[in-house]
Short mmCIF file of C-alpha atoms in Angstrom, two decimals:
data_model
loop_
_atom_site.label_atom_id
_atom_site.label_comp_id
_atom_site.label_asym_id
_atom_site.label_seq_id
_atom_site.Cartn_x
_atom_site.Cartn_y
_atom_site.Cartn_z
CA MET A 1 0.00 0.00 0.00
CA ILE A 2 2.85 2.42 0.72
CA ARG A 3 5.42 0.93 -1.67
CA GLY A 4 7.04 3.75 -3.58
CA TRP A 5 6.87 6.39 -0.82
CA SER A 6 10.64 6.31 -0.53
CA ALA A 7 11.03 7.27 -4.20
CA VAL A 8 8.88 10.37 -3.66
CA TYR A 9 10.81 11.23 -0.49
CA PHE A 10 14.16 10.48 -2.18
CA ARG A 11 13.35 12.92 -4.99
CA GLU A 12 12.47 15.70 -2.56
CA MET A 13 15.66 15.05 -0.59
CA LEU A 14 17.79 15.24 -3.75
CA ILE A 15 16.23 18.61 -4.52
CA LEU A 16 16.66 19.73 -0.92
CA ARG A 17 20.33 18.73 -0.99
CA ARG A 18 20.89 20.75 -4.17
CA ARG A 19 19.37 23.85 -2.60
CA LEU A 20 20.40 23.34 1.03
CA PHE A 21 22.80 26.25 1.31
CA ARG A 22 20.28 28.68 -0.21
CA LEU A 23 17.48 27.28 1.93
CA ILE A 24 19.43 27.58 5.18
CA SER A 25 20.12 31.20 4.32
CA ALA A 26 16.44 31.79 3.59
CA TRP A 27 15.33 29.97 6.75
CA SER A 28 17.65 32.19 8.82
CA VAL A 29 16.55 35.61 7.58
CA SER A 30 13.06 36.03 9.08
CA PRO A 31 13.83 34.43 12.48
CA LEU A 32 16.99 36.52 12.73
CA LEU A 33 15.01 39.70 12.07
CA TYR A 34 12.33 38.68 14.59
CA LEU A 35 15.00 37.92 17.19
CA ILE A 36 16.78 41.24 16.63
CA ALA A 37 13.66 43.43 16.34
CA PHE A 38 11.26 41.79 18.77
CA GLY A 39 13.51 39.76 21.02
CA TYR A 40 16.61 41.89 21.38
CA ALA A 41 15.52 45.48 20.74
CA MET A 42 11.81 45.80 21.63
CA GLY A 43 11.65 42.95 24.11
CA LYS A 44 14.61 43.99 26.23
CA GLY A 45 13.50 44.22 29.84
CA ILE A 46 10.14 42.55 29.12
CA SER A 47 9.36 39.42 31.07
CA ILE A 48 6.59 36.97 30.17
CA GLN A 49 5.58 34.01 32.33
CA GLY A 50 8.81 34.41 34.29
CA HIS A 51 11.10 34.32 31.25
CA THR A 52 12.82 36.99 29.20
CA TYR A 53 10.98 37.87 26.03
CA ILE A 54 13.67 36.34 23.82
CA GLU A 55 13.36 33.06 25.75
CA PHE A 56 9.60 33.25 25.22
CA LEU A 57 10.07 34.03 21.54
CA ILE A 58 12.41 31.21 20.50
CA PRO A 59 10.00 28.29 21.17
CA GLY A 60 7.28 30.34 19.39
CA LEU A 61 9.53 30.81 16.38
CA ALA A 62 10.31 27.09 16.40
CA ALA A 63 6.57 26.32 16.37
CA MET A 64 5.99 28.86 13.62
CA SER A 65 8.84 27.45 11.60
CA SER A 66 7.50 23.90 11.93
CA MET A 67 4.29 25.24 10.39
CA THR A 68 5.61 27.49 7.62
CA GLN A 69 8.43 25.25 6.43
CA SER A 70 6.35 22.08 6.35
CA PHE A 71 3.58 23.99 4.57
CA ALA A 72 6.14 25.16 2.00
CA ILE A 73 6.20 21.64 0.55
CA GLY A 74 2.92 22.71 -1.10
CA SER A 75 4.79 25.26 -3.21
CA GLU A 76 7.34 22.61 -4.23
CA ILE A 77 4.52 20.30 -5.30
CA ASN A 78 2.86 23.08 -7.27
CA ILE A 79 6.06 23.90 -9.11
CA ALA A 80 6.45 20.19 -9.90
CA ARG A 81 2.81 20.01 -10.96
CA PHE A 82 2.13 23.16 -12.93
CA TYR A 83 5.58 24.15 -14.17
CA TRP A 84 7.70 21.03 -14.57
CA HIS A 85 4.80 18.54 -14.91
CA ILE A 86 6.81 16.09 -12.78
CA PHE A 87 3.69 15.25 -10.80
CA GLU A 88 2.55 13.28 -13.87
CA GLU A 89 5.49 10.93 -13.36
CA PHE A 90 4.05 10.05 -9.94
CA GLN A 91 0.49 9.83 -11.25
CA ALA A 92 1.51 7.38 -13.96
CA ALA A 93 3.65 5.27 -11.61
CA PRO A 94 2.32 2.18 -9.81
CA ILE A 95 2.22 3.79 -6.38
CA SER A 96 -0.82 4.40 -4.22
CA ASN A 97 -2.11 7.81 -3.22
CA THR A 98 -1.10 7.00 0.37
CA ALA A 99 2.48 6.30 -0.71
CA TYR A 100 2.66 9.55 -2.64
CA VAL A 101 1.26 11.59 0.25
CA LEU A 102 3.52 9.85 2.77
CA GLY A 103 6.63 10.66 0.71
CA GLU A 104 5.67 14.32 0.33
CA VAL A 105 4.55 14.73 3.96
CA LEU A 106 7.79 13.26 5.27
CA ALA A 107 9.71 15.57 2.96
CA GLY A 108 7.79 18.54 4.37
CA MET A 109 8.52 17.38 7.90
CA THR A 110 12.21 17.00 7.10
CA ARG A 111 12.36 20.56 5.78
CA ALA A 112 10.64 21.79 8.93
CA LEU A 113 13.04 19.84 11.13
CA LEU A 114 16.07 21.39 9.45
CA ALA A 115 14.55 24.88 9.62
CA GLY A 116 13.78 24.29 13.31
CA CYS A 117 17.42 23.42 13.95
CA VAL A 118 18.39 26.72 12.32
CA ILE A 119 16.16 28.56 14.85
CA LEU A 120 17.76 26.77 17.76
CA VAL A 121 21.25 27.60 16.47
CA LEU A 122 20.22 31.26 16.09
CA GLY A 123 18.84 31.16 19.63
CA ALA A 124 22.15 29.84 20.89
CA LEU A 125 23.90 32.74 19.11
CA PHE A 126 21.70 35.04 21.23
CA ASP A 127 22.80 33.09 24.32
CA VAL A 128 19.44 31.39 24.70
CA VAL A 129 19.66 27.66 25.25
CA LEU A 130 16.47 26.01 26.43
CA SER A 131 15.47 22.40 26.93
CA TYR A 132 14.97 20.59 23.64
CA GLY A 133 13.94 17.15 24.80
CA PRO A 134 11.67 14.48 23.26
CA SER A 135 8.43 16.30 24.18
CA PHE A 136 9.73 19.40 22.36
CA TRP A 137 10.50 17.42 19.19
CA LEU A 138 7.29 15.40 19.39
CA ALA A 139 5.15 18.56 19.38
CA PHE A 140 7.37 20.02 16.66
CA LEU A 141 6.98 16.96 14.42
CA LEU A 142 3.23 16.62 15.02
CA ASN A 143 2.72 20.25 14.05
CA SER A 144 4.77 19.77 10.90
CA LEU A 145 2.80 16.60 10.12
CA ILE A 146 -0.43 18.62 10.22
CA PHE A 147 0.80 21.43 8.00
CA SER A 148 2.71 19.21 5.62
CA SER A 149 -0.43 17.11 5.11
CA LEU A 150 -2.60 20.22 4.67
CA ALA A 151 -0.09 21.56 2.14
CA VAL A 152 -0.19 18.34 0.11
CA GLY A 153 -4.00 18.29 0.20
CA LEU A 154 -4.35 21.92 -0.82
CA ALA A 155 -1.71 21.51 -3.54
CA MET A 156 -3.93 18.82 -5.06
CA LEU A 157 -7.03 21.03 -4.94
CA ILE A 158 -5.73 24.36 -6.16
CA LYS A 159 -5.62 25.21 -9.84
CA SER A 160 -2.68 27.64 -10.04
CA HIS A 161 0.32 29.19 -8.23
CA ALA A 162 -1.77 32.25 -7.46
CA ASP A 163 -4.22 30.14 -5.43
CA GLN A 164 -1.30 28.82 -3.39
CA ALA A 165 -0.19 32.37 -2.52
CA MET A 166 -3.77 33.21 -1.47
CA VAL A 167 -3.88 30.28 0.95
CA THR A 168 -0.60 31.38 2.49
CA SER A 169 -1.78 34.99 2.83
CA PHE A 170 -5.17 34.19 4.32
CA VAL A 171 -4.40 31.14 6.45
CA ILE A 172 -0.73 30.70 7.27
CA THR A 173 0.37 34.31 7.84
CA PRO A 174 -2.48 35.19 10.27
CA MET A 175 -1.92 31.92 12.12
CA ALA A 176 1.81 32.62 12.36
CA PHE A 177 1.14 35.90 14.14
CA LEU A 178 -1.87 34.90 16.24
CA GLY A 179 -1.10 31.31 17.25
CA GLY A 180 0.97 32.11 20.31
CA THR A 181 4.26 32.77 18.53
CA PHE A 182 4.95 36.33 19.64
CA PHE A 183 2.69 36.75 22.67
CA PRO A 184 0.60 34.58 25.01
CA ILE A 185 -2.92 34.28 23.63
CA GLU A 186 -4.14 35.00 27.17
CA HIS A 187 -3.40 38.67 26.37
CA LEU A 188 -6.25 38.66 23.86
CA PRO A 189 -9.99 38.98 24.62
CA HIS A 190 -11.75 35.80 25.68
CA TRP A 191 -13.68 35.44 22.41
CA ALA A 192 -10.40 35.62 20.47
CA GLN A 193 -8.84 33.00 22.71
CA ILE A 194 -11.72 30.64 21.98
CA ILE A 195 -11.16 31.06 18.24
CA LEU A 196 -7.40 30.65 18.54
CA CYS A 197 -7.84 27.45 20.53
CA TRP A 198 -9.07 25.86 17.27
CA LEU A 199 -5.72 26.52 15.58
CA PRO A 200 -3.14 23.73 15.64
CA LEU A 201 -0.32 26.24 15.98
CA THR A 202 -1.69 27.44 19.34
CA HIS A 203 -1.42 23.91 20.76
CA ALA A 204 1.98 23.34 19.15
CA ALA A 205 3.31 26.62 20.54
CA ASN A 206 1.97 25.75 24.01
CA ALA A 207 3.50 22.27 24.00
CA ILE A 208 6.82 23.38 22.48
CA ARG A 209 7.11 26.30 24.92
CA ALA A 210 6.27 24.21 27.97
CA SER A 211 8.86 21.59 26.91
CA SER A 212 11.46 24.29 26.29
CA PHE A 213 10.93 25.67 29.81
CA ASN A 214 11.14 22.19 31.34
CA GLU A 215 7.52 22.45 32.41
CA ALA A 216 5.12 19.53 32.13
CA PRO A 217 3.36 19.95 28.77
CA GLN A 218 -0.41 19.48 28.66
CA PHE A 219 -1.47 16.08 27.37
CA SER A 220 -4.47 17.68 25.66
CA ASN A 221 -2.15 19.67 23.36
CA TYR A 222 -0.56 16.45 22.08
CA LEU A 223 -3.91 14.70 21.76
CA ILE A 224 -5.26 17.54 19.62
CA LEU A 225 -2.10 17.61 17.49
CA VAL A 226 -2.21 13.84 16.91
CA SER A 227 -5.92 13.97 16.02
CA LEU A 228 -5.47 16.88 13.62
CA GLY A 229 -2.40 15.20 12.12
CA ILE A 230 -4.38 12.06 11.32
CA LEU A 231 -7.29 14.08 9.91
CA ALA A 232 -5.00 16.22 7.76
CA PHE A 233 -3.17 13.15 6.42
CA VAL A 234 -6.44 11.43 5.49
CA PHE A 235 -7.60 14.67 3.84
CA ALA A 236 -4.39 14.75 1.78
CA VAL A 237 -4.79 11.13 0.64
CA MET A 238 -8.40 11.78 -0.36
CA THR A 239 -7.51 14.79 -2.50
CA VAL A 240 -4.86 13.15 -4.72
CA ASN A 241 -7.41 11.86 -7.25
CA ARG A 242 -8.83 15.38 -7.54
CA ALA A 243 -5.60 16.48 -9.23
CA ARG A 244 -6.45 14.35 -12.28
CA ASP A 245 -8.23 16.02 -15.24
CA MET B 1 -0.79 -19.23 -18.19
CA ASN B 2 -0.65 -15.54 -17.43
CA ARG B 3 -4.01 -13.81 -17.81
CA ALA B 4 -2.55 -11.60 -20.51
CA ASP B 5 -1.11 -14.48 -22.53
CA ASP B 6 -4.47 -15.45 -23.96
CA LYS B 7 -5.22 -11.91 -25.06
CA SER B 8 -4.65 -10.95 -28.65
CA SER B 9 -4.74 -7.23 -27.80
CA MET B 10 -2.13 -5.40 -25.76
CA ILE B 11 -4.28 -2.25 -25.69
CA GLU B 12 -8.04 -2.51 -25.77
CA VAL B 13 -10.26 0.58 -25.71
CA GLN B 14 -14.03 0.45 -25.99
CA ASN B 15 -16.36 3.38 -26.48
CA LEU B 16 -14.18 5.90 -24.62
CA ARG B 17 -15.86 9.21 -23.88
CA LYS B 18 -14.56 12.35 -22.24
CA ARG B 19 -16.00 15.82 -21.97
CA PHE B 20 -14.50 19.00 -20.53
CA GLY B 21 -17.56 21.10 -19.71
CA SER B 22 -19.47 21.49 -22.95
CA TYR B 23 -16.48 20.45 -25.07
CA THR B 24 -16.40 16.82 -26.20
CA ALA B 25 -12.79 15.66 -26.31
CA LEU B 26 -13.49 11.99 -27.02
CA ASP B 27 -16.74 10.79 -28.51
CA GLY B 28 -16.92 7.01 -28.35
CA VAL B 29 -13.39 6.01 -29.32
CA SER B 30 -12.71 2.27 -29.73
CA PHE B 31 -9.58 0.48 -30.95
CA GLN B 32 -7.29 -2.46 -30.26
CA VAL B 33 -3.53 -2.69 -30.56
CA LYS B 34 -1.81 -6.05 -31.02
CA PRO B 35 1.39 -7.01 -29.18
CA GLY B 36 4.50 -5.68 -30.92
CA GLU B 37 2.56 -3.23 -33.10
CA ILE B 38 3.29 0.47 -33.56
CA TYR B 39 -0.12 2.11 -33.54
CA SER B 40 -0.21 5.74 -34.48
CA TYR B 41 -2.90 8.17 -33.57
CA LEU B 42 -2.90 10.91 -36.15
CA GLY B 43 -4.91 14.08 -35.91
CA PRO B 44 -4.79 17.86 -35.77
CA ASN B 45 -4.29 19.74 -32.52
CA GLY B 46 -7.36 19.40 -30.32
CA ALA B 47 -8.48 16.14 -31.95
CA GLY B 48 -8.22 14.23 -28.66
CA LYS B 49 -4.84 12.53 -29.02
CA THR B 50 -3.33 13.66 -25.72
CA THR B 51 -6.63 13.15 -23.89
CA THR B 52 -6.62 9.51 -25.00
CA ILE B 53 -3.06 8.98 -23.75
CA ARG B 54 -3.82 10.75 -20.48
CA ILE B 55 -6.78 8.48 -19.86
CA LEU B 56 -4.88 5.33 -20.84
CA THR B 57 -2.05 6.22 -18.46
CA GLY B 58 -4.29 7.17 -15.54
CA LEU B 59 -3.51 10.91 -15.68
CA ALA B 60 -7.09 11.79 -16.54
CA ARG B 61 -10.46 10.31 -15.69
CA ARG B 62 -12.81 9.06 -18.37
CA ASP B 63 -16.54 9.72 -18.42
CA SER B 64 -17.34 6.27 -19.78
CA GLY B 65 -15.84 3.40 -21.73
CA LYS B 66 -13.53 0.48 -21.01
CA VAL B 67 -9.76 0.44 -21.05
CA ARG B 68 -7.50 -2.61 -20.72
CA LEU B 69 -3.73 -2.91 -21.05
CA ASN B 70 -2.24 -6.38 -21.38
CA GLY B 71 -5.57 -7.78 -20.22
CA CYS B 72 -5.57 -5.67 -17.06
CA SER B 73 -8.26 -3.12 -16.26
CA ILE B 74 -7.41 0.20 -14.63
CA ASP B 75 -10.55 -0.13 -12.47
CA ASP B 76 -9.78 -3.60 -11.10
CA ASN B 77 -6.11 -3.13 -10.24
CA PRO B 78 -4.71 0.32 -11.03
CA LEU B 79 -1.24 -0.39 -9.64
CA GLU B 80 -0.76 -3.58 -11.65
CA TYR B 81 -2.22 -1.79 -14.68
CA LYS B 82 0.41 0.92 -14.40
CA THR B 83 3.35 -1.51 -14.39
CA ASN B 84 2.48 -2.42 -17.99
CA PHE B 85 3.43 0.85 -19.62
CA GLY B 86 6.06 3.54 -19.90
CA LEU B 87 5.05 7.08 -20.80
CA VAL B 88 6.90 9.70 -22.80
CA PRO B 89 4.75 12.81 -22.33
CA GLN B 90 4.53 15.74 -24.67
CA HIS B 91 6.11 18.07 -22.09
CA THR B 92 9.65 17.38 -20.95
CA ASN B 93 8.78 16.47 -17.36
CA LEU B 94 12.26 15.88 -16.03
CA ASP B 95 13.83 17.29 -12.87
CA VAL B 96 16.14 19.72 -14.63
CA ASP B 97 18.24 20.46 -11.54
CA LEU B 98 18.98 16.77 -10.99
CA SER B 99 21.39 14.65 -12.97
CA VAL B 100 20.45 12.22 -15.72
CA GLU B 101 21.21 9.34 -13.36
CA GLU B 102 19.19 10.80 -10.48
CA ASN B 103 16.14 11.21 -12.72
CA LEU B 104 16.39 7.58 -13.75
CA VAL B 105 17.00 6.30 -10.21
CA ILE B 106 13.85 8.05 -8.97
CA HIS B 107 11.85 6.35 -11.73
CA GLY B 108 13.34 2.94 -10.96
CA ARG B 109 12.49 3.31 -7.28
CA LEU B 110 8.92 4.30 -8.13
CA TYR B 111 8.63 0.98 -9.94
CA GLY B 112 10.09 -1.00 -7.05
CA MET B 113 13.38 -1.89 -8.78
CA SER B 114 16.44 -2.74 -6.67
CA GLY B 115 19.49 -0.48 -6.70
CA ARG B 116 21.58 -3.03 -8.61
CA GLU B 117 18.81 -3.60 -11.15
CA ILE B 118 18.42 0.17 -11.68
CA SER B 119 22.15 0.72 -12.11
CA ALA B 120 22.50 -2.08 -14.69
CA ARG B 121 19.47 -0.87 -16.62
CA ILE B 122 20.73 2.73 -16.61
CA ASP B 123 24.05 1.56 -18.11
CA GLU B 124 22.20 -0.34 -20.81
CA LEU B 125 19.70 2.37 -21.71
CA LEU B 126 22.08 5.34 -21.65
CA LYS B 127 24.34 3.43 -24.03
CA GLU B 128 21.39 2.63 -26.29
CA MET B 129 20.20 6.25 -26.28
CA GLU B 130 23.74 7.58 -26.87
CA LEU B 131 23.73 9.34 -23.50
CA GLY B 132 26.43 7.17 -21.90
CA ASN B 133 28.73 10.14 -21.22
CA LYS B 134 25.90 12.26 -19.76
CA ARG B 135 25.14 10.14 -16.70
CA LYS B 136 26.31 12.70 -14.12
CA ILE B 137 25.29 15.78 -16.10
CA THR B 138 22.36 17.87 -14.85
CA VAL B 139 19.38 17.64 -17.16
CA LYS B 140 19.27 21.38 -17.84
CA LYS B 141 22.58 21.04 -19.68
CA LEU B 142 21.15 18.57 -22.21
CA SER B 143 19.93 19.57 -25.67
CA GLY B 144 16.27 19.16 -26.66
CA GLY B 145 16.97 15.92 -28.52
CA GLN B 146 18.98 14.50 -25.61
CA LYS B 147 16.18 15.33 -23.17
CA ARG B 148 13.72 13.54 -25.41
CA ARG B 149 15.99 10.47 -25.55
CA LEU B 150 16.31 10.61 -21.76
CA LEU B 151 12.51 10.65 -21.47
CA ILE B 152 12.40 7.52 -23.61
CA ALA B 153 15.14 5.88 -21.51
CA ARG B 154 13.19 6.70 -18.35
CA ALA B 155 9.98 5.28 -19.81
CA LEU B 156 11.76 2.04 -20.75
CA LEU B 157 13.67 1.63 -17.48
CA HIS B 158 11.21 -0.78 -15.84
CA HIS B 159 10.86 -3.00 -18.96
CA PRO B 160 7.29 -1.98 -19.86
CA LYS B 161 5.34 -4.03 -22.40
CA ILE B 162 3.72 -0.90 -23.82
CA LEU B 163 5.29 2.46 -24.57
CA PHE B 164 3.08 5.55 -24.90
CA LEU B 165 4.72 8.32 -26.90
CA ASP B 166 2.82 11.60 -26.95
CA GLU B 167 4.09 13.73 -29.83
CA PRO B 168 7.65 12.49 -29.25
CA SER B 169 9.33 14.57 -31.93
CA VAL B 170 7.48 17.85 -31.53
CA GLY B 171 9.88 20.81 -31.50
CA LEU B 172 12.87 18.76 -32.67
CA ASP B 173 14.81 19.57 -35.82
CA PRO B 174 14.43 17.15 -38.76
CA ALA B 175 17.76 15.36 -38.28
CA ILE B 176 17.11 14.67 -34.59
CA ARG B 177 13.55 13.67 -35.40
CA ARG B 178 14.80 11.04 -37.81
CA SER B 179 17.30 9.66 -35.31
CA LEU B 180 14.42 9.38 -32.84
CA TRP B 181 12.46 7.36 -35.37
CA GLY B 182 15.36 4.90 -35.43
CA VAL B 183 15.10 4.59 -31.65
CA ILE B 184 11.35 3.93 -31.84
CA LYS B 185 11.83 1.26 -34.51
CA LYS B 186 14.45 -0.38 -32.29
CA ILE B 187 12.00 -0.39 -29.35
CA LYS B 188 9.46 -2.18 -31.53
CA GLY B 189 12.22 -4.58 -32.61
CA ASP B 190 12.80 -5.40 -28.95
CA GLY B 191 9.18 -6.56 -28.70
CA ALA B 192 7.38 -3.60 -27.10
CA THR B 193 4.00 -2.36 -28.26
CA VAL B 194 4.10 1.34 -29.13
CA PHE B 195 1.21 3.78 -29.03
CA LEU B 196 2.27 6.97 -30.73
CA THR B 197 0.41 10.23 -31.16
CA THR B 198 1.65 12.64 -33.74
CA HIS B 199 0.59 15.36 -36.08
CA TYR B 200 3.57 14.74 -38.35
CA ILE B 201 2.17 12.73 -41.26
CA GLU B 202 5.58 11.46 -42.34
CA GLU B 203 6.26 10.23 -38.82
CA ALA B 204 3.13 8.08 -38.81
CA GLU B 205 3.81 6.92 -42.36
CA PHE B 206 7.37 5.88 -41.55
CA LEU B 207 6.79 4.31 -38.15
CA ALA B 208 3.29 2.96 -37.86
CA ASP B 209 2.06 -0.53 -38.59
CA ARG B 210 -1.43 0.85 -38.23
CA VAL B 211 -2.77 4.39 -38.20
CA ALA B 212 -5.97 5.79 -36.74
CA PHE B 213 -7.20 9.14 -38.04
CA LEU B 214 -8.70 11.09 -35.18
CA ASP B 215 -10.97 14.00 -35.89
CA ALA B 216 -13.00 15.94 -33.30
CA GLY B 217 -12.81 13.11 -30.78
CA ARG B 218 -13.76 10.33 -33.20
CA ILE B 219 -11.73 7.74 -35.07
CA VAL B 220 -12.69 8.16 -38.72
CA ALA B 221 -10.30 5.54 -40.11
CA ASP B 222 -8.12 2.78 -38.67
CA ALA B 223 -5.94 0.71 -41.00
CA ARG B 224 -2.42 0.10 -42.31
CA PRO B 225 -0.97 3.29 -43.89
CA ALA B 226 -0.66 1.55 -47.27
CA ASP B 227 -4.31 0.49 -47.16
CA LEU B 228 -5.50 3.98 -46.22
CA MET B 229 -3.58 5.45 -49.14
CA ALA B 230 -4.69 2.72 -51.55
CA GLU B 231 -8.32 3.55 -50.77
CA ILE B 232 -8.00 6.83 -52.64
CA GLY B 233 -5.53 5.82 -55.35
CA THR B 234 -1.83 5.57 -56.10
CA TRP B 235 -1.06 8.77 -57.98
CA ALA B 236 -2.08 12.34 -57.22
CA ILE B 237 -2.13 15.46 -59.34
CA ASP B 238 -1.97 18.85 -57.63
CA ILE B 239 -3.33 21.63 -59.75
CA LEU B 240 -3.86 25.34 -59.11
CA GLN B 241 -7.52 26.21 -59.53
CA LEU B 242 -9.02 29.53 -58.44
CA ASN B 243 -5.93 30.29 -56.29
CA ARG B 244 -6.27 26.98 -54.46
CA ILE B 245 -4.33 23.78 -54.82
CA GLN B 246 -6.73 21.00 -55.70
CA SER B 247 -5.64 17.36 -55.58
CA PHE B 248 -7.03 14.61 -57.81
CA TYR B 249 -6.34 10.92 -57.29
CA PHE B 250 -5.84 8.12 -59.80
CA ARG B 251 -5.30 4.36 -59.73
CA THR B 252 -2.53 4.36 -62.35
CA ARG B 253 0.08 6.78 -63.61
CA GLN B 254 -1.29 6.44 -67.12
CA GLU B 255 -4.76 7.49 -65.94
CA ALA B 256 -3.25 10.50 -64.17
CA ASN B 257 -1.22 11.55 -67.22
CA GLN B 258 -4.23 11.26 -69.52
CA TRP B 259 -6.28 13.46 -67.20
CA ALA B 260 -3.47 15.99 -66.82
CA ALA B 261 -3.07 16.30 -70.58
CA SER B 262 -6.58 17.70 -70.79
CA GLN B 263 -5.80 20.46 -68.24
CA GLU B 264 -4.58 23.93 -69.17
CA SER B 265 -3.08 24.84 -65.78
CA GLU B 266 0.31 23.75 -64.45
CA PHE B 267 0.24 20.59 -62.41
CA THR B 268 2.43 18.34 -60.29
CA LEU B 269 2.28 14.57 -60.49
CA ARG B 270 3.25 12.67 -57.33
CA ARG B 271 2.52 9.53 -55.33
CA VAL B 272 -0.44 9.59 -52.95
CA SER B 273 0.60 10.26 -49.33
CA LEU B 274 -0.99 9.57 -45.97
CA GLU B 275 -1.87 13.25 -45.82
CA ASP B 276 -4.07 12.77 -48.91
CA ALA B 277 -5.79 9.90 -47.16
CA PHE B 278 -6.34 12.05 -44.06
CA LEU B 279 -7.66 14.91 -46.15
CA ALA B 280 -10.02 12.60 -48.00
CA LYS B 281 -11.39 11.13 -44.76
CA THR B 282 -11.74 14.31 -42.74
CA GLY B 283 -11.75 17.18 -45.23
CA LYS B 284 -9.03 18.77 -43.05
CA LYS B 285 -5.29 19.10 -43.10
CA VAL B 286 -3.23 17.81 -40.15
CA GLU B 287 -1.68 20.90 -38.57
#
């Protein structure tokens, strides 16, 4: 049922390897600017939940990065689909939709993992070293599973590059800013908190931050992330046939 | 005995229909292709050639009709169905930033081939396609003709019984086109069944054992090229009448000469071509 997933993953890794230097540079720019502007300059002297603002910010940036970089696999798929027509090679091959989605989702998660490591290295350069244990990485990977799967599913449904940019503008960017990356959602009105509790990034940021601060993460955060991950993966598998004429 | 062994058709299509909105791309297409045959689908742009290939290779859905390859239905077992064919699409769908070898390895892995098997097959095919010295070169550095040969090598990597070629020589210069024809003949010689779409008349005439004329989503003729031409005659006279070239067909050269002698305008005597047969069947030129 999943035979062939490794070929899809292998292709994405070959492409990633070719572009790794450029990607690491790109992955560093935004977090570096956030750390300098928000963490170092504006956040100096600010304390949140008993931590300096930069300590608060780094787990949030890691959560955000696990979302944006895993979601970016959607753009790669679209380029392969609309521009290079390489997606047809997968469609014509004897591999199941599940195998295809698994290969792409794992590729998205790998990208996110590497981008997350870049954030942690940048944090260390700002003298911020937190606890990055298994619960940190579990939440990180579950969040990237959700967004990688959503990216694959949406890449199958959209009809052009422009649609992809719209999804990023209307869904990913607002979530990046409101999902607990830069400030605790408790600072927002109650009605807003209720809405934000539906976002996977809020739970990922909570779990990642708690793990980073060596606090016991809430089990409910992981349960929600696992559930959403499974739902998003099933959604992605179900959309693959929609990409056919 | 393998299920496919008792089948006389390698490709079997019955009453295939496909619409895109109000546009009918395929309107009840049926045909069969025997093992080892080169079957050419000839028609103008928009006739439904690519749509047929896309349906046969699982890239597009059909509205109705039956499709079997090597006795296997795409509905019953799509994964087994897909092992039967290799596809050379109209677009060059290669990873241009990856090397020739990497492109082929990805394909081999998609078809479940082992590393050793892939490596041996790459050696064999690159040599055959005269790309032996390009193995480590990135695809973007290849010429158009080399990319097309690489697409064929990729399609043949997993030893398919059927090769689908969608306008394989489009955009290539005449010399490279002819060398590609040699490659296609060799593939047939190795025992594969070839389904070829083209709008180059001479390509179909040179390569095909059988030709189907496709017009507005329908097959209007399906026979050996020689038989299609013989239906209208052996000799043709082109004559300028009212600023238009008109063609007239004759069984013998003597008949043609006798008719021409009675004409006042300048004329050209030539042998009937497949294009004449297409024109006679459809009233259109292949463009």
